[in-house]
PDB file of C-alpha atoms in Angstrom:
ATOM      1  CA  UNK A   1      76.700  55.996  94.545  1.00 51.00           C
ATOM      2  CA  UNK A   2      76.504  57.545  91.197  1.00 55.00           C
ATOM      3  CA  UNK A   3      79.315  59.632  89.837  1.00 56.00           C
ATOM      4  CA  UNK A   4      78.695  62.822  87.953  1.00 60.00           C
ATOM      5  CA  UNK A   5      81.809  62.363  85.900  1.00 57.00           C
ATOM      6  CA  UNK A   6      81.750  64.411  82.690  1.00 60.00           C
ATOM      7  CA  UNK A   7      84.294  63.680  79.986  1.00 59.00           C
ATOM      8  CA  UNK A   8      86.638  66.510  79.187  1.00 59.00           C
ATOM      9  CA  UNK A   9      86.151  68.054  75.778  1.00 50.00           C
ATOM     10  CA  UNK A  10      88.828  67.411  73.180  1.00 50.00           C
ATOM     11  CA  UNK A  11      91.901  69.495  73.782  1.00 48.00           C
ATOM     12  CA  UNK A  12      92.087  70.864  70.253  1.00 43.00           C
ATOM     13  CA  UNK A  13      88.783  72.750  70.672  1.00 42.00           C
ATOM     14  CA  UNK A  14      90.344  75.121  73.189  1.00 39.00           C
ATOM     15  CA  UNK A  15      94.049  74.716  72.660  1.00 39.00           C
ATOM     16  CA  UNK A  16      94.375  74.910  68.883  1.00 41.00           C
ATOM     17  CA  UNK A  17      97.086  77.402  68.080  1.00 41.00           C
ATOM     18  CA  UNK A  18      96.310  80.452  65.965  1.00 42.00           C
ATOM     19  CA  UNK A  19      97.067  79.753  62.349  1.00 48.00           C
ATOM     20  CA  UNK A  20      98.213  82.795  60.390  1.00 51.00           C
ATOM     21  CA  UNK A  21      99.137  80.831  57.285  1.00 55.00           C
ATOM     22  CA  UNK A  22      96.489  82.288  54.990  1.00 54.00           C
ATOM     23  CA  UNK A  23      97.264  82.365  51.312  1.00 61.00           C
ATOM     24  CA  UNK A  24      95.932  85.326  49.310  1.00 55.00           C
ATOM     25  CA  UNK A  25      96.168  85.937  45.583  1.00 55.00           C
ATOM     26  CA  UNK A  26      96.488  89.733  45.576  1.00 52.00           C
ATOM     27  CA  UNK A  27      98.224  92.259  47.778  1.00 59.00           C
ATOM     28  CA  UNK A  28      95.572  93.769  50.009  1.00 57.00           C
ATOM     29  CA  UNK A  29      95.709  97.482  50.933  1.00 62.00           C
ATOM     30  CA  UNK A  30      96.121  98.200  54.661  1.00 57.00           C
ATOM     31  CA  UNK A  31      97.380  94.683  55.216  1.00 58.00           C
ATOM     32  CA  UNK A  32      97.913  93.676  58.854  1.00 55.00           C
ATOM     33  CA  UNK A  33     100.575  91.329  60.203  1.00 50.00           C
ATOM     34  CA  UNK A  34      98.066  89.553  62.469  1.00 50.00           C
ATOM     35  CA  UNK A  35      94.711  89.880  60.711  1.00 65.00           C
ATOM     36  CA  UNK A  36      91.484  89.166  62.504  1.00 74.00           C
ATOM     37  CA  UNK A  37      88.556  87.250  61.054  1.00 80.00           C
ATOM     38  CA  UNK A  38      86.998  90.347  59.441  1.00 78.00           C
ATOM     39  CA  UNK A  39      90.289  91.339  57.852  1.00 80.00           C
ATOM     40  CA  UNK A  40      90.645  87.871  56.376  1.00 81.00           C
ATOM     41  CA  UNK A  41      87.139  88.041  54.929  1.00 83.00           C
ATOM     42  CA  UNK A  42      87.884  91.427  53.356  1.00 84.00           C
ATOM     43  CA  UNK A  43      91.076  90.077  51.822  1.00 84.00           C
ATOM     44  CA  UNK A  44      89.172  87.109  50.401  1.00 86.00           C
ATOM     45  CA  UNK A  45      86.607  89.506  48.963  1.00 88.00           C
ATOM     46  CA  UNK A  46      89.380  91.610  47.445  1.00 86.00           C
ATOM     47  CA  UNK A  47      90.753  88.458  45.822  1.00 88.00           C
ATOM     48  CA  UNK A  48      87.307  87.728  44.384  1.00 89.00           C
ATOM     49  CA  UNK A  49      87.123  91.201  42.827  1.00 89.00           C
ATOM     50  CA  UNK A  50      90.509  90.942  41.127  1.00 88.00           C
ATOM     51  CA  UNK A  51      90.114  87.313  40.097  1.00 89.00           C
ATOM     52  CA  UNK A  52      86.679  88.033  38.606  1.00 90.00           C
ATOM     53  CA  UNK A  53      88.146  90.930  36.615  1.00 88.00           C
ATOM     54  CA  UNK A  54      90.858  88.673  35.202  1.00 87.00           C
ATOM     55  CA  UNK A  55      88.222  86.110  34.258  1.00 89.00           C
ATOM     56  CA  UNK A  56      86.115  88.840  32.603  1.00 86.00           C
ATOM     57  CA  UNK A  57      83.307  88.183  35.083  1.00 89.00           C
ATOM     58  CA  UNK A  58      82.459  91.844  35.607  1.00 90.00           C
ATOM     59  CA  UNK A  59      79.002  91.344  37.198  1.00 91.00           C
ATOM     60  CA  UNK A  60      80.518  89.256  40.023  1.00 92.00           C
ATOM     61  CA  UNK A  61      83.416  91.716  40.392  1.00 92.00           C
ATOM     62  CA  UNK A  62      81.002  94.647  40.698  1.00 92.00           C
ATOM     63  CA  UNK A  63      78.942  92.873  43.373  1.00 92.00           C
ATOM     64  CA  UNK A  64      82.055  92.165  45.424  1.00 91.00           C
ATOM     65  CA  UNK A  65      83.249  95.740  44.912  1.00 90.00           C
ATOM     66  CA  UNK A  66      79.937  97.145  46.140  1.00 90.00           C
ATOM     67  CA  UNK A  67      80.504  95.300  49.447  1.00 90.00           C
ATOM     68  CA  UNK A  68      84.134  96.396  49.773  1.00 87.00           C
ATOM     69  CA  UNK A  69      83.343 100.042  49.043  1.00 87.00           C
ATOM     70  CA  UNK A  70      81.008 100.176  52.062  1.00 88.00           C
ATOM     71  CA  UNK A  71      83.588  98.826  54.520  1.00 86.00           C
ATOM     72  CA  UNK A  72      85.191 101.431  56.759  1.00 85.00           C
ATOM     73  CA  UNK A  73      88.513  99.584  56.752  1.00 81.00           C
ATOM     74  CA  UNK A  74      89.064 100.447  53.108  1.00 81.00           C
ATOM     75  CA  UNK A  75      89.488 103.737  51.294  1.00 83.00           C
ATOM     76  CA  UNK A  76      87.723 102.887  48.046  1.00 84.00           C
ATOM     77  CA  UNK A  77      88.888 106.156  46.468  1.00 85.00           C
ATOM     78  CA  UNK A  78      92.497 104.987  46.701  1.00 85.00           C
ATOM     79  CA  UNK A  79      91.533 101.979  44.539  1.00 85.00           C
ATOM     80  CA  UNK A  80      90.364 104.209  41.665  1.00 90.00           C
ATOM     81  CA  UNK A  81      92.317 102.182  39.082  1.00 88.00           C
ATOM     82  CA  UNK A  82      90.300  99.101  39.991  1.00 87.00           C
ATOM     83  CA  UNK A  83      87.134 101.201  39.848  1.00 88.00           C
ATOM     84  CA  UNK A  84      87.983 102.266  36.289  1.00 88.00           C
ATOM     85  CA  UNK A  85      88.338  98.617  35.274  1.00 87.00           C
ATOM     86  CA  UNK A  86      84.902  97.783  36.672  1.00 88.00           C
ATOM     87  CA  UNK A  87      83.385 100.402  34.359  1.00 88.00           C
ATOM     88  CA  UNK A  88      84.641  98.480  31.316  1.00 81.00           C
ATOM     89  CA  UNK A  89      82.267  96.766  28.944  1.00 74.00           C
ATOM     90  CA  UNK A  90      84.950  94.214  28.107  1.00 69.00           C
ATOM     91  CA  UNK A  91      88.229  94.018  30.049  1.00 62.00           C
ATOM     92  CA  UNK A  92      89.963  92.574  26.972  1.00 66.00           C
ATOM     93  CA  UNK A  93      89.337  95.740  24.942  1.00 68.00           C
ATOM     94  CA  UNK A  94      90.830  99.072  25.961  1.00 68.00           C
ATOM     95  CA  UNK A  95      88.198 101.692  25.327  1.00 76.00           C
ATOM     96  CA  UNK A  96      86.650 104.724  26.915  1.00 80.00           C
ATOM     97  CA  UNK A  97      83.084 105.646  27.768  1.00 84.00           C
ATOM     98  CA  UNK A  98      81.312 108.604  29.421  1.00 87.00           C
ATOM     99  CA  UNK A  99      81.066 106.747  32.748  1.00 89.00           C
ATOM    100  CA  UNK A 100      84.848 106.418  32.976  1.00 91.00           C
ATOM    101  CA  UNK A 101      85.414 110.071  32.140  1.00 92.00           C
ATOM    102  CA  UNK A 102      82.860 111.227  34.716  1.00 92.00           C
ATOM    103  CA  UNK A 103      84.400 108.913  37.339  1.00 92.00           C
ATOM    104  CA  UNK A 104      87.909 110.237  36.690  1.00 93.00           C
ATOM    105  CA  UNK A 105      86.770 113.853  36.814  1.00 92.00           C
ATOM    106  CA  UNK A 106      85.167 113.147  40.197  1.00 92.00           C
ATOM    107  CA  UNK A 107      88.278 111.407  41.514  1.00 92.00           C
ATOM    108  CA  UNK A 108      90.400 114.319  40.315  1.00 91.00           C
ATOM    109  CA  UNK A 109      88.592 116.539  42.812  1.00 89.00           C
ATOM    110  CA  UNK A 110      88.328 114.057  45.681  1.00 88.00           C
ATOM    111  CA  UNK A 111      91.806 112.492  45.741  1.00 88.00           C
ATOM    112  CA  UNK A 112      94.395 115.310  45.861  1.00 87.00           C
ATOM    113  CA  UNK A 113      97.405 113.031  46.406  1.00 88.00           C
ATOM    114  CA  UNK A 114      96.720 111.161  43.153  1.00 90.00           C
ATOM    115  CA  UNK A 115      95.747 114.102  40.934  1.00 91.00           C
ATOM    116  CA  UNK A 116      98.722 113.908  38.567  1.00 93.00           C
ATOM    117  CA  UNK A 117      98.141 110.226  37.781  1.00 93.00           C
ATOM    118  CA  UNK A 118      94.387 110.709  37.515  1.00 94.00           C
ATOM    119  CA  UNK A 119      94.811 113.652  35.141  1.00 94.00           C
ATOM    120  CA  UNK A 120      97.105 111.590  32.893  1.00 94.00           C
ATOM    121  CA  UNK A 121      94.534 108.776  32.902  1.00 93.00           C
ATOM    122  CA  UNK A 122      91.717 111.224  32.148  1.00 94.00           C
ATOM    123  CA  UNK A 123      93.620 112.641  29.172  1.00 95.00           C
ATOM    124  CA  UNK A 124      94.166 109.129  27.804  1.00 93.00           C
ATOM    125  CA  UNK A 125      90.450 108.387  28.008  1.00 93.00           C
ATOM    126  CA  UNK A 126      89.582 111.662  26.280  1.00 94.00           C
ATOM    127  CA  UNK A 127      91.948 110.644  23.478  1.00 93.00           C
ATOM    128  CA  UNK A 128      90.450 107.143  23.239  1.00 91.00           C
ATOM    129  CA  UNK A 129      87.006 108.745  22.965  1.00 91.00           C
ATOM    130  CA  UNK A 130      88.204 111.041  20.150  1.00 91.00           C
ATOM    131  CA  UNK A 131      87.734 114.161  22.303  1.00 92.00           C
ATOM    132  CA  UNK A 132      91.124 115.698  21.543  1.00 94.00           C
ATOM    133  CA  UNK A 133      90.097 119.289  22.146  1.00 94.00           C
ATOM    134  CA  UNK A 134      88.620 118.389  25.550  1.00 94.00           C
ATOM    135  CA  UNK A 135      91.856 116.616  26.474  1.00 95.00           C
ATOM    136  CA  UNK A 136      93.911 119.679  25.579  1.00 95.00           C
ATOM    137  CA  UNK A 137      91.531 122.025  27.404  1.00 94.00           C
ATOM    138  CA  UNK A 138      91.817 119.887  30.543  1.00 94.00           C
ATOM    139  CA  UNK A 139      95.609 119.985  30.374  1.00 95.00           C
ATOM    140  CA  UNK A 140      95.754 123.718  29.747  1.00 93.00           C
ATOM    141  CA  UNK A 141      93.562 124.293  32.768  1.00 94.00           C
ATOM    142  CA  UNK A 142      95.871 122.401  35.156  1.00 94.00           C
ATOM    143  CA  UNK A 143      99.362 122.765  33.663  1.00 93.00           C
ATOM    144  CA  UNK A 144     100.072 126.353  34.777  1.00 92.00           C
ATOM    145  CA  UNK A 145      99.623 125.344  38.434  1.00 90.00           C
ATOM    146  CA  UNK A 146     101.732 123.258  40.797  1.00 88.00           C
ATOM    147  CA  UNK A 147     102.441 120.299  40.800  1.00 87.00           C
ATOM    148  CA  UNK A 148     101.286 119.704  37.222  1.00 91.00           C
ATOM    149  CA  UNK A 149     103.727 122.202  35.686  1.00 90.00           C
ATOM    150  CA  UNK A 150     106.654 120.031  36.841  1.00 92.00           C
ATOM    151  CA  UNK A 151     105.294 116.847  35.268  1.00 92.00           C
ATOM    152  CA  UNK A 152     107.026 116.182  31.897  1.00 93.00           C
ATOM    153  CA  UNK A 153     104.514 113.531  30.832  1.00 93.00           C
ATOM    154  CA  UNK A 154     101.630 115.984  30.965  1.00 94.00           C
ATOM    155  CA  UNK A 155     103.602 118.485  28.884  1.00 94.00           C
ATOM    156  CA  UNK A 156     104.327 115.795  26.301  1.00 94.00           C
ATOM    157  CA  UNK A 157     100.610 114.973  26.082  1.00 95.00           C
ATOM    158  CA  UNK A 158      99.798 118.660  25.598  1.00 94.00           C
ATOM    159  CA  UNK A 159     102.455 119.065  22.891  1.00 93.00           C
ATOM    160  CA  UNK A 160     101.308 116.001  20.937  1.00 93.00           C
ATOM    161  CA  UNK A 161      97.683 117.079  21.167  1.00 94.00           C
ATOM    162  CA  UNK A 162      98.601 120.512  19.788  1.00 92.00           C
ATOM    163  CA  UNK A 163     100.380 118.855  16.857  1.00 90.00           C
ATOM    164  CA  UNK A 164      97.381 116.642  16.180  1.00 92.00           C
ATOM    165  CA  UNK A 165      94.926 119.547  16.328  1.00 91.00           C
ATOM    166  CA  UNK A 166      97.199 121.634  14.071  1.00 87.00           C
ATOM    167  CA  UNK A 167      96.786 119.174  11.190  1.00 85.00           C
ATOM    168  CA  UNK A 168      94.496 119.958   8.245  1.00 78.00           C
ATOM    169  CA  UNK A 169      90.980 118.533   8.690  1.00 72.00           C
ATOM    170  CA  UNK A 170      90.489 114.925   7.582  1.00 67.00           C
ATOM    171  CA  UNK A 171      87.384 115.924   5.631  1.00 55.00           C
ATOM    172  CA  UNK A 172      89.524 117.815   3.124  1.00 53.00           C
ATOM    173  CA  UNK A 173      90.353 116.071  -0.134  1.00 52.00           C
ATOM    174  CA  UNK A 174      93.831 114.992  -1.155  1.00 49.00           C
ATOM    175  CA  UNK A 175      94.406 118.064  -3.322  1.00 50.00           C
ATOM    176  CA  UNK A 176      93.124 120.373  -0.598  1.00 51.00           C
ATOM    177  CA  UNK A 177      95.386 118.802   2.021  1.00 47.00           C
ATOM    178  CA  UNK A 178      98.468 119.312  -0.160  1.00 49.00           C
ATOM    179  CA  UNK A 179      97.683 122.994  -0.513  1.00 45.00           C
ATOM    180  CA  UNK A 180      96.592 123.535   3.072  1.00 56.00           C
ATOM    181  CA  UNK A 181      98.812 124.406   6.008  1.00 76.00           C
ATOM    182  CA  UNK A 182      99.106 123.404   9.604  1.00 76.00           C
ATOM    183  CA  UNK A 183      97.735 125.797  12.167  1.00 80.00           C
ATOM    184  CA  UNK A 184     100.787 127.877  13.018  1.00 84.00           C
ATOM    185  CA  UNK A 185      99.495 128.911  16.443  1.00 87.00           C
ATOM    186  CA  UNK A 186      98.955 125.284  17.503  1.00 87.00           C
ATOM    187  CA  UNK A 187     102.431 124.348  16.284  1.00 88.00           C
ATOM    188  CA  UNK A 188     103.931 127.183  18.293  1.00 87.00           C
ATOM    189  CA  UNK A 189     102.101 126.002  21.403  1.00 91.00           C
ATOM    190  CA  UNK A 190     103.265 122.431  20.747  1.00 90.00           C
ATOM    191  CA  UNK A 191     106.858 123.632  20.573  1.00 90.00           C
ATOM    192  CA  UNK A 192     106.422 125.486  23.863  1.00 91.00           C
ATOM    193  CA  UNK A 193     105.053 122.415  25.642  1.00 92.00           C
ATOM    194  CA  UNK A 194     107.670 120.043  24.227  1.00 91.00           C
ATOM    195  CA  UNK A 195     110.581 122.345  25.011  1.00 90.00           C
ATOM    196  CA  UNK A 196     109.332 122.684  28.569  1.00 93.00           C
ATOM    197  CA  UNK A 197     109.107 118.878  28.779  1.00 92.00           C
ATOM    198  CA  UNK A 198     112.685 118.714  27.440  1.00 91.00           C
ATOM    199  CA  UNK A 199     113.856 120.965  30.269  1.00 92.00           C
ATOM    200  CA  UNK A 200     112.136 118.734  32.837  1.00 91.00           C
ATOM    201  CA  UNK A 201     113.302 115.475  31.247  1.00 91.00           C
ATOM    202  CA  UNK A 202     116.403 116.007  29.044  1.00 90.00           C
ATOM    203  CA  UNK A 203     116.752 112.292  28.234  1.00 89.00           C
ATOM    204  CA  UNK A 204     113.250 111.888  26.824  1.00 88.00           C
ATOM    205  CA  UNK A 205     113.767 110.546  23.293  1.00 89.00           C
ATOM    206  CA  UNK A 206     110.123 111.087  22.281  1.00 86.00           C
ATOM    207  CA  UNK A 207     110.359 114.804  23.028  1.00 89.00           C
ATOM    208  CA  UNK A 208     113.569 115.151  21.000  1.00 89.00           C
ATOM    209  CA  UNK A 209     112.081 113.339  18.003  1.00 88.00           C
ATOM    210  CA  UNK A 210     108.917 115.427  17.946  1.00 89.00           C
ATOM    211  CA  UNK A 211     110.863 118.658  18.312  1.00 88.00           C
ATOM    212  CA  UNK A 212     112.870 117.564  15.283  1.00 88.00           C
ATOM    213  CA  UNK A 213     109.613 116.770  13.492  1.00 85.00           C
ATOM    214  CA  UNK A 214     108.273 120.226  14.325  1.00 85.00           C
ATOM    215  CA  UNK A 215     111.391 121.767  12.825  1.00 81.00           C
ATOM    216  CA  UNK A 216     110.849 119.726   9.640  1.00 81.00           C
ATOM    217  CA  UNK A 217     107.196 120.789   9.442  1.00 76.00           C
ATOM    218  CA  UNK A 218     108.132 124.437   9.883  1.00 71.00           C
ATOM    219  CA  UNK A 219     110.447 124.207   6.844  1.00 71.00           C
ATOM    220  CA  UNK A 220     107.719 122.754   4.613  1.00 61.00           C
ATOM    221  CA  UNK A 221     106.249 124.684   1.661  1.00 49.00           C
ATOM    222  CA  UNK A 222     103.408 127.021   2.442  1.00 45.00           C
ATOM    223  CA  UNK A 223     104.114 126.956   6.173  1.00 47.00           C
ATOM    224  CA  UNK A 224     105.096 129.910   8.285  1.00 41.00           C
ATOM    225  CA  UNK A 225     108.361 129.220  10.060  1.00 37.00           C
ATOM    226  CA  UNK A 226     108.194 129.752  13.788  1.00 39.00           C
ATOM    227  CA  UNK A 227     111.975 129.883  14.239  1.00 37.00           C
ATOM    228  CA  UNK A 228     111.578 133.436  15.434  1.00 37.00           C
ATOM    229  CA  UNK A 229     109.599 132.055  18.369  1.00 41.00           C
ATOM    230  CA  UNK A 230     112.738 130.725  20.071  1.00 40.00           C
ATOM    231  CA  UNK A 231     113.195 133.776  22.249  1.00 36.00           C
ATOM    232  CA  UNK A 232     109.467 133.780  22.956  1.00 40.00           C
ATOM    233  CA  UNK A 233     109.508 130.069  23.835  1.00 40.00           C
ATOM    234  CA  UNK A 234     112.394 130.596  26.240  1.00 41.00           C
ATOM    235  CA  UNK A 235     110.260 133.183  27.968  1.00 40.00           C
ATOM    236  CA  UNK A 236     107.383 130.692  28.153  1.00 42.00           C
ATOM    237  CA  UNK A 237     109.735 128.045  29.542  1.00 40.00           C
ATOM    238  CA  UNK A 238     110.911 130.290  32.346  1.00 44.00           C
ATOM    239  CA  UNK A 239     107.544 131.777  33.165  1.00 45.00           C
ATOM    240  CA  UNK A 240     105.293 129.074  31.762  1.00 45.00           C
ATOM    241  CA  UNK A 241     101.915 130.332  30.593  1.00 46.00           C
ATOM    242  CA  UNK A 242     100.866 128.042  27.715  1.00 46.00           C
ATOM    243  CA  UNK A 243      97.176 128.832  28.020  1.00 45.00           C
ATOM    244  CA  UNK A 244      97.761 132.278  26.452  1.00 43.00           C
ATOM    245  CA  UNK A 245     100.223 131.808  23.571  1.00 41.00           C
ATOM    246  CA  UNK A 246     101.300 134.895  21.690  1.00 41.00           C
ATOM    247  CA  UNK A 247     100.457 135.255  18.011  1.00 40.00           C
ATOM    248  CA  UNK A 248     103.050 136.445  15.548  1.00 43.00           C
ATOM    249  CA  UNK A 249     102.024 139.270  13.269  1.00 39.00           C
ATOM    250  CA  UNK A 250     102.111 138.618   9.589  1.00 41.00           C
ATOM    251  CA  UNK A 251     103.687 141.095   7.222  1.00 42.00           C
ATOM    252  CA  UNK A 252     101.645 141.855   4.150  1.00 34.00           C
TER     253      UNK A 252
END
């Protein structure tokens, strides 16, 4: 009589306990307490993206990102800071390029909850690209509206840009620069922005120092003092409309 005895399979094949001790290098968005196999793979892929960026291996990082961006579990728009990094030519050098600016302008429209941070980042990239007037135009477009008007950092950027634009052109010679003046209208707008930032953030040392600098510039030779603008600036601070600054009439 033959027996049809079949050996039992090893117990560990069916009875191995679930092991949740997975070590990841970076904090994954939408992290679950008990991740499934797909979630673990996505977290590993997210680690590859960030680790490749730190190793300056941008081609590998972009390939991994292209996979992550197509996964429904992730909101790739919320990872816009990582997307900006992947548009770098060299992660060791902070620079701007048209692709970054276009990406940020798109994110500004598609990610409402992050608009203030994205606008600040966009202004920085305009400045890095030497597009100071575009940076100021972008700020003046958004600052009169909520919630941007309550953001002191954006007002500081606008004030500093006005001061920079008010300077005599760099192409002028040394003798011409000494005899030239700052643009009084730009200085008045800078004062308006900085005083509004001072109201929003009274302890901001940078704002106080630049307001003091503006006062020193206004007392310089050949410059029109805008001390008479104090009452006008208080009006702008209460009902803030920096995009249409008033011009003071000159007396001849």
